[in-house]
Tab-separated table of C-alpha atoms and ligand atoms in Angstrom:
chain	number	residue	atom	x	y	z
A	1	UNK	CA	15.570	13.828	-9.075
A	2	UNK	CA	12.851	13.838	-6.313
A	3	UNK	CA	11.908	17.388	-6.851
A	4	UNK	CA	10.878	16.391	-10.602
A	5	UNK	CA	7.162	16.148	-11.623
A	6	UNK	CA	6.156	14.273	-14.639
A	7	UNK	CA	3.482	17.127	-15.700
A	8	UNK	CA	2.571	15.504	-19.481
A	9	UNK	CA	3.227	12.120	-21.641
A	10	UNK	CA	3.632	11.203	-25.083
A	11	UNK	CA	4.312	8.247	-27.546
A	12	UNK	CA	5.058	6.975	-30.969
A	13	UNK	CA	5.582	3.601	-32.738
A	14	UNK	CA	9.118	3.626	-31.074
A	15	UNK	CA	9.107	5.619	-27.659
A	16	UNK	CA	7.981	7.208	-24.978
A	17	UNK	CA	8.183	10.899	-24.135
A	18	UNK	CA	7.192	12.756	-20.584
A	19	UNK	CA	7.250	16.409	-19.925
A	20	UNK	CA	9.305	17.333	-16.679
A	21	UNK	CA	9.162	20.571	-14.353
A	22	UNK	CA	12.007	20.398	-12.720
A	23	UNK	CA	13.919	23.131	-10.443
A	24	UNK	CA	16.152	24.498	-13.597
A	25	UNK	CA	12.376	24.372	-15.815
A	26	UNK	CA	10.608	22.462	-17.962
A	27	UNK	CA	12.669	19.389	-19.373
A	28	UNK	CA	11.315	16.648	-22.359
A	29	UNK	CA	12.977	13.312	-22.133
A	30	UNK	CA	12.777	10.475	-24.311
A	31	UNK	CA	13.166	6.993	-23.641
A	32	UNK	CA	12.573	3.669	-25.480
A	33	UNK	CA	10.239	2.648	-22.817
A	34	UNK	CA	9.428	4.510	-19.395
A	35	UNK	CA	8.286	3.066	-16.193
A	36	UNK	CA	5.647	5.215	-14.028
A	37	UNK	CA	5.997	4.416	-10.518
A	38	UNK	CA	4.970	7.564	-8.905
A	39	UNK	CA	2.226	6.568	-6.331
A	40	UNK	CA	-1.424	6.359	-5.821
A	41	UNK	CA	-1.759	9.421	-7.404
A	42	UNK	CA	0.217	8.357	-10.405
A	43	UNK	CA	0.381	11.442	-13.567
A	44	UNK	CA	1.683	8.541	-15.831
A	45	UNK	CA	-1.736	6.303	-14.899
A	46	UNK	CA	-3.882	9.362	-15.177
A	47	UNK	CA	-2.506	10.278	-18.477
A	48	UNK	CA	-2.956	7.156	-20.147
A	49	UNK	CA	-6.094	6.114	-18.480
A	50	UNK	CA	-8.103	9.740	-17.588
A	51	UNK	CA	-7.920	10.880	-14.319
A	52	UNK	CA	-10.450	9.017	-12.358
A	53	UNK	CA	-10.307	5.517	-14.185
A	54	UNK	CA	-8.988	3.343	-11.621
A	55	UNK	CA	-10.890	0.422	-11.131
A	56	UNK	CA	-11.587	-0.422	-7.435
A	57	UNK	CA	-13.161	1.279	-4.258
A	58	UNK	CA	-11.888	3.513	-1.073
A	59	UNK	CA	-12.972	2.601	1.940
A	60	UNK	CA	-14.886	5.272	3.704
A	61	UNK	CA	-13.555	4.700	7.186
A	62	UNK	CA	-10.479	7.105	7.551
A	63	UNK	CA	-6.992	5.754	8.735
A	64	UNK	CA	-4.961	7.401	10.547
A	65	UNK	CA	-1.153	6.217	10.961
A	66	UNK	CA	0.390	8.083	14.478
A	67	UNK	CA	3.597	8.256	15.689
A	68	UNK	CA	3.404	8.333	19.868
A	69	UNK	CA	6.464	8.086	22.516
A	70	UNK	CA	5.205	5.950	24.811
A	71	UNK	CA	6.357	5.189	28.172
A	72	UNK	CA	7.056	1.307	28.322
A	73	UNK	CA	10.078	2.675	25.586
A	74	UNK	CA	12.813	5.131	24.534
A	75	UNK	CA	11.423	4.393	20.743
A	76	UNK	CA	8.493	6.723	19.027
A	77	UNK	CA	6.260	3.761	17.984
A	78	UNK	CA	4.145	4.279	15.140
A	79	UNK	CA	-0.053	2.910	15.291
A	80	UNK	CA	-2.614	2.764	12.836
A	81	UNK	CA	-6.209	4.060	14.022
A	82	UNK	CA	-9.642	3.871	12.480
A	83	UNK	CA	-12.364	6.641	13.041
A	84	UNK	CA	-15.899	6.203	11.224
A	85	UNK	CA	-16.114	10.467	11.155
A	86	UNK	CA	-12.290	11.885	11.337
A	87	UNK	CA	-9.209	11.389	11.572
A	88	UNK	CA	-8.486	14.144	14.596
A	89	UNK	CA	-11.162	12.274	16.601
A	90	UNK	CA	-9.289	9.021	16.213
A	91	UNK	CA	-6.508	10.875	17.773
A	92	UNK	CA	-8.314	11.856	20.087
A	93	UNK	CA	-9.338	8.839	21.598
A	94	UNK	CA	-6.083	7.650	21.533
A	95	UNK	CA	-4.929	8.556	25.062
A	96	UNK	CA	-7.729	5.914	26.272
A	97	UNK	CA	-7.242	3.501	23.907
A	98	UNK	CA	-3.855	3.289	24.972
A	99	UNK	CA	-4.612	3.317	28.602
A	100	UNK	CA	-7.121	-0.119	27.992
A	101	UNK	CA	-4.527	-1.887	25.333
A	102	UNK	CA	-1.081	-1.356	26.024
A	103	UNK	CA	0.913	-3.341	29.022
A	104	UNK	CA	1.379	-1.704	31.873
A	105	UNK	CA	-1.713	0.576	31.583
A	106	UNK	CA	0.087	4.002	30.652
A	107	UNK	CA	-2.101	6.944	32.284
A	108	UNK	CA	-3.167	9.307	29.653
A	109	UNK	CA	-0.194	12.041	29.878
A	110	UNK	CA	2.303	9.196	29.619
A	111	UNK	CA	1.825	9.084	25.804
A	112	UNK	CA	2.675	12.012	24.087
A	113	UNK	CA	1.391	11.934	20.254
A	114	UNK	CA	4.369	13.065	17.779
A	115	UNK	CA	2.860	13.257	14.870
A	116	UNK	CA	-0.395	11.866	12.879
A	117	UNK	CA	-0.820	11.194	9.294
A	118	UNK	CA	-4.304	10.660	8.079
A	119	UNK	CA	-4.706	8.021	4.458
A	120	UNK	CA	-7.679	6.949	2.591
A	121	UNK	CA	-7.691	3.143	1.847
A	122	UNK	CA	-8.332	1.716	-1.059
A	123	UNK	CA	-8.864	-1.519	-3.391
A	124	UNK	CA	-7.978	-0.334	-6.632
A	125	UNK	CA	-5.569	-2.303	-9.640
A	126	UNK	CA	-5.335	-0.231	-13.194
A	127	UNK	CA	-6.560	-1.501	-16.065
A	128	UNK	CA	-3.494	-2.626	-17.859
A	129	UNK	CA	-0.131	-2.306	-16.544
A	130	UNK	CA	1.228	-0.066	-19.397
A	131	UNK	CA	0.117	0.866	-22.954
A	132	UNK	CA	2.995	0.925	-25.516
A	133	UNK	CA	5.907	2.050	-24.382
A	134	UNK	CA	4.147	3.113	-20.982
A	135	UNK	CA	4.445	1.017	-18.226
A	136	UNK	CA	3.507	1.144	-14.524
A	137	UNK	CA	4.568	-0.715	-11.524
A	138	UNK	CA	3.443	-0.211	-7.989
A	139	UNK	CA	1.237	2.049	-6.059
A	140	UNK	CA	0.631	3.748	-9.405
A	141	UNK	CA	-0.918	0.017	-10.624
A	142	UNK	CA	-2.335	-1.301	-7.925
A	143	UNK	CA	-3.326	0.375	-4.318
A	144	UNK	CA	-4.534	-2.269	-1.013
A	145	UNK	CA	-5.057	-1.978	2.604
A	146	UNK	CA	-2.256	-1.624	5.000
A	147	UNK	CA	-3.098	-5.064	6.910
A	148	UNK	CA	-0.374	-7.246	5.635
A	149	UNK	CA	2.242	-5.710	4.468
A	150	UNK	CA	1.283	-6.464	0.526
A	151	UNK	CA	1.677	-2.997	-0.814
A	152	UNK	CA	5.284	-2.291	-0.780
A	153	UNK	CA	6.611	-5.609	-1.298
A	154	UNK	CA	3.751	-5.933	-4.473
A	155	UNK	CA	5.629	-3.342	-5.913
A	156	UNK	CA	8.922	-4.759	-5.507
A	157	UNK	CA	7.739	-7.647	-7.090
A	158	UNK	CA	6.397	-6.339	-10.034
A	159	UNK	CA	9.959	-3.704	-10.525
A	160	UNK	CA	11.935	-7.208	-10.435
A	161	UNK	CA	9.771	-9.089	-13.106
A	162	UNK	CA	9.516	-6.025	-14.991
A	163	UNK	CA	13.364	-5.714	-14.829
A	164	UNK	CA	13.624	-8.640	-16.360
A	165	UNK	CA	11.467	-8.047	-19.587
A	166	UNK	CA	12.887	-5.365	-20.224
A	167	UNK	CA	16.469	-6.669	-20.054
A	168	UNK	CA	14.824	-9.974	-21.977
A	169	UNK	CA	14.456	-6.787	-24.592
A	170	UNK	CA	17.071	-5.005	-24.482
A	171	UNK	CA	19.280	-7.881	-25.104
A	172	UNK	CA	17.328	-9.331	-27.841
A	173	UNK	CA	16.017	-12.639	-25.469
A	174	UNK	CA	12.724	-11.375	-25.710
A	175	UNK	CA	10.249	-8.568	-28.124
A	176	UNK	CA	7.825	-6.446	-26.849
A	177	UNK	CA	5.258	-9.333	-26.482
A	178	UNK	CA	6.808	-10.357	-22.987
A	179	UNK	CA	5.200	-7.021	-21.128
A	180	UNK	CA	1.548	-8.308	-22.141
A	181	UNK	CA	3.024	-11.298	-19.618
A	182	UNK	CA	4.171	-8.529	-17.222
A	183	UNK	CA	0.684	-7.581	-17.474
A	184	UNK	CA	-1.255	-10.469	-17.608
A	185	UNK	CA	0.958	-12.196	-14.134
A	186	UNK	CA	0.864	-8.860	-11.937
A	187	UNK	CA	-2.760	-8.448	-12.681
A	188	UNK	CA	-3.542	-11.704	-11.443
A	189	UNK	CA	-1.167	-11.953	-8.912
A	190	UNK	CA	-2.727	-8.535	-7.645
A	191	UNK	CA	-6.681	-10.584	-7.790
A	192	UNK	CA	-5.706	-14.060	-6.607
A	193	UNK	CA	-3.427	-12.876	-4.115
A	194	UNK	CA	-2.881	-9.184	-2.754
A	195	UNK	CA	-6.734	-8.593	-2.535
A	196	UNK	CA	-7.944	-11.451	-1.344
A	197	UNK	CA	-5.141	-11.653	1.278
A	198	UNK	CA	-5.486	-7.953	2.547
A	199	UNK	CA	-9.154	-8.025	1.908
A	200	UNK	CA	-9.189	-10.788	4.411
A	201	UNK	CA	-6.853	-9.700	6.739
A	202	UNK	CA	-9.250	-5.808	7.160
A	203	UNK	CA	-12.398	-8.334	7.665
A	204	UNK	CA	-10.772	-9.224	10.992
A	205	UNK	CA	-11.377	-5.202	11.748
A	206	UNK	CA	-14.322	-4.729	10.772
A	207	UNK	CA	-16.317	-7.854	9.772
A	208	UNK	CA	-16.764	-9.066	12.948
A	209	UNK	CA	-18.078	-7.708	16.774
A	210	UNK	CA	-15.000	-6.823	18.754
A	211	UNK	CA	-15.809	-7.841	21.732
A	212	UNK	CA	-16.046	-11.845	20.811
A	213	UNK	CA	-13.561	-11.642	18.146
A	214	UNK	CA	-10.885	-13.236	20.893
A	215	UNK	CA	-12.921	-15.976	20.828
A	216	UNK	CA	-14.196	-16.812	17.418
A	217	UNK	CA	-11.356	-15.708	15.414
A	218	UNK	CA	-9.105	-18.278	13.953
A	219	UNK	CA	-6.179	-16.193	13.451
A	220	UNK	CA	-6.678	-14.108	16.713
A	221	UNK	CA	-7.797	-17.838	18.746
A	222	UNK	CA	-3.753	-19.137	17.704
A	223	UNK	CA	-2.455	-15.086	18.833
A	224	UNK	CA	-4.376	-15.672	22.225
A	225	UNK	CA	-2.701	-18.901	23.027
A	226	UNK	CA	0.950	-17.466	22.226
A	227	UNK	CA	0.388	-16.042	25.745
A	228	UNK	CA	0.264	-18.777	27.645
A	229	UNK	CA	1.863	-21.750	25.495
A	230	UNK	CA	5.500	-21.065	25.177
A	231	UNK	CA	6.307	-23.961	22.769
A	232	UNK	CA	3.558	-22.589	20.446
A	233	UNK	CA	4.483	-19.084	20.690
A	234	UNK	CA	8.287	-20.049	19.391
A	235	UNK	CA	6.471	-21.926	16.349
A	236	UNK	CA	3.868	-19.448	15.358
A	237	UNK	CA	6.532	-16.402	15.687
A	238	UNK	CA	8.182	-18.327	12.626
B	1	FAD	C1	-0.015	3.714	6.685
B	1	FAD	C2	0.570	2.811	5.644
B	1	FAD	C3	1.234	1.668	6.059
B	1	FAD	C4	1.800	0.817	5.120
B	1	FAD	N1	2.448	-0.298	5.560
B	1	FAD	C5	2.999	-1.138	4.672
B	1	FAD	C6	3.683	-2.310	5.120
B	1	FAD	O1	3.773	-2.592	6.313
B	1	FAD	N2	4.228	-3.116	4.179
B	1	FAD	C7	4.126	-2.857	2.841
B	1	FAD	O2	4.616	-3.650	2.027
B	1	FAD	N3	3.498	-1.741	2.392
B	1	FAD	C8	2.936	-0.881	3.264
B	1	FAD	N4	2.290	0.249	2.823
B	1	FAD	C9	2.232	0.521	1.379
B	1	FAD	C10	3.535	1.122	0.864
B	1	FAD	O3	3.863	2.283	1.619
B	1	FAD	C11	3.343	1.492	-0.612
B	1	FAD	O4	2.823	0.371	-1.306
B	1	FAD	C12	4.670	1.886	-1.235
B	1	FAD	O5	5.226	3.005	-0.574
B	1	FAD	C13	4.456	2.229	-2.705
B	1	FAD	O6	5.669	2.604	-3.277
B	1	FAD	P1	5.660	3.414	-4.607
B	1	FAD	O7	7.102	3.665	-4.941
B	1	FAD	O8	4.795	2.772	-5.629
B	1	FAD	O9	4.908	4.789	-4.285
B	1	FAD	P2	5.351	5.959	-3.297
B	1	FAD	O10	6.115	5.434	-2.132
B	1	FAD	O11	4.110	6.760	-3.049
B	1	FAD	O12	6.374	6.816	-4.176
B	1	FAD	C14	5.917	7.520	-5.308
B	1	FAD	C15	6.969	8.536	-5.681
B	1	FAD	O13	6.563	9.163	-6.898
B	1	FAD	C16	6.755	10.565	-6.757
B	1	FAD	N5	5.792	11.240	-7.639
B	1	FAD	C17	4.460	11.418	-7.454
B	1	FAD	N6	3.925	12.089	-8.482
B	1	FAD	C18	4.941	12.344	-9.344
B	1	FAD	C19	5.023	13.019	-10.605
B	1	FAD	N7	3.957	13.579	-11.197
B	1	FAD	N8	6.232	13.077	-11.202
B	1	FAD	C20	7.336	12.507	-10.635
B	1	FAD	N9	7.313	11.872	-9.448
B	1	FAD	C21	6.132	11.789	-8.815
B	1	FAD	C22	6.500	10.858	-5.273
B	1	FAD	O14	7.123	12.062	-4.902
B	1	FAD	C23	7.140	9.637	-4.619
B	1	FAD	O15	8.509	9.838	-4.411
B	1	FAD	C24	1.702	1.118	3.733
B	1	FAD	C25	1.040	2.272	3.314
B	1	FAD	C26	0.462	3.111	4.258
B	1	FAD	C27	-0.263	4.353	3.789
């Protein structure tokens, strides 16, 4: 259940073991294989890797995800802010920001801030994605920027191929030699294509001077002209 917390694993030849605290006490399960996929902070990684052997780096810049009510809608809309120093002085300058960026100009005490959420971001993919009967899938394997959208939907990728080794197993299709696949294809995948594609995509914040990015920005050049080319702005929404 969600109130569970894996607190210890174990193995042998043939399974897997965690201990679990859970609200009626401390509970040992066994399975022939078991799938950690409990976030960046992941006990299952930690415990077969040590606790701070995650290959990769955090970004020192701190993020800060807020949910404001803003005039121009009846929705809460939720906006990701960068401050070099802290995350309550992003917030702070949010009023402003929103002032110079949004349409329609909203005067500071139109936008009233809801709620803020402060994240670290990193660039980090585990060493292997399972040892034995261990196995890990998603934020507890591999962690990347926001700017994208890769994270979640990484992790849905990797569930669905590793739903089907383990059904490949289970059925007889396949032995255990298939998850050293599982491995080998989300590990790349994670290299060739989730870094590189978010690591790209946070260069457009940061790699460049804001104030000429508009004009010497591929990606933000083709945004630009969505404002005044109609036909264009049809195609590039696809
Ligand atoms: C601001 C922000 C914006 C994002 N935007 C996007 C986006 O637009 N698109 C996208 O694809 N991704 C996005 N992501 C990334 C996405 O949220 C994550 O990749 C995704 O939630 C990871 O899912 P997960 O199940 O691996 O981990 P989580 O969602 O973190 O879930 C882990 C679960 O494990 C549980 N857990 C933790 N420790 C234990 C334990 N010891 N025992 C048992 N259970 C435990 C937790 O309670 C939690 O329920 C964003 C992330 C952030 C921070």
């Amino acid at each position: 259940s969600p109130n569970d917390r894996i607190l210890s694993i174990g193995q042998d030849e043939s399974k897997a073991g965690v201990e679990v605290e859970t609200p009626e006490g401390i509970k040992k399960l066994e399975a022939d294989y078991i799938v950690g996929y409990d976030g960046a902070n992941s006990q299952v990684r930690r415990s077969l890797f040590g606790d701070w052997e995650f290959p990769g780096f955090t970004r020192t810049k701190t993020s800060t995800n807020t949910a404001t009510k803003m005039p121009t809608s009846l929705s809460t809309r939720s906006i990701g802010t960068w401050h070099p120093e802290s995350p309550k002085m992003a917030c702070g300058e949010l009023p402003a920001k929103f002032e110079r960026i949004f349409p329609g100009h909203p005067k500071p005490d139109k936008c009233k801030l809801a709620n803020f959420s402060p994240y670290k971001v990193h660039q980090r993919l585990a060493k292997k994605m399972g040892v034995g009967h261990f196995l890990l899938a998603a934020d507890a394997a591999h962690l990347c920027n926001p700017f994208g959208g890769l994270g979640l939907t990484g992790g849905i990728v990797d569930v669905g191929g590793l739903f089907d080794c383990l059904i490949g197993i289970h059925k007889g299709n396949a032995d255990a030699s298939i998850l050293d696949k599982y491995d080998e294809i989300r590990r790349w995948k994670y290299s060739e294509v989730i870094n590189l594609i978010s690591t790209e995509n946070i260069k457009k914040l940061f790699g460049q001077n804001p104030d000429t990015a508009i004009e010497n920005d591929e990606f933000l050049k083709l945004c630009k002209k969505t404002e005044t080319d109609p036909v264009f702005s049809k195609e590039f929404s696809r």
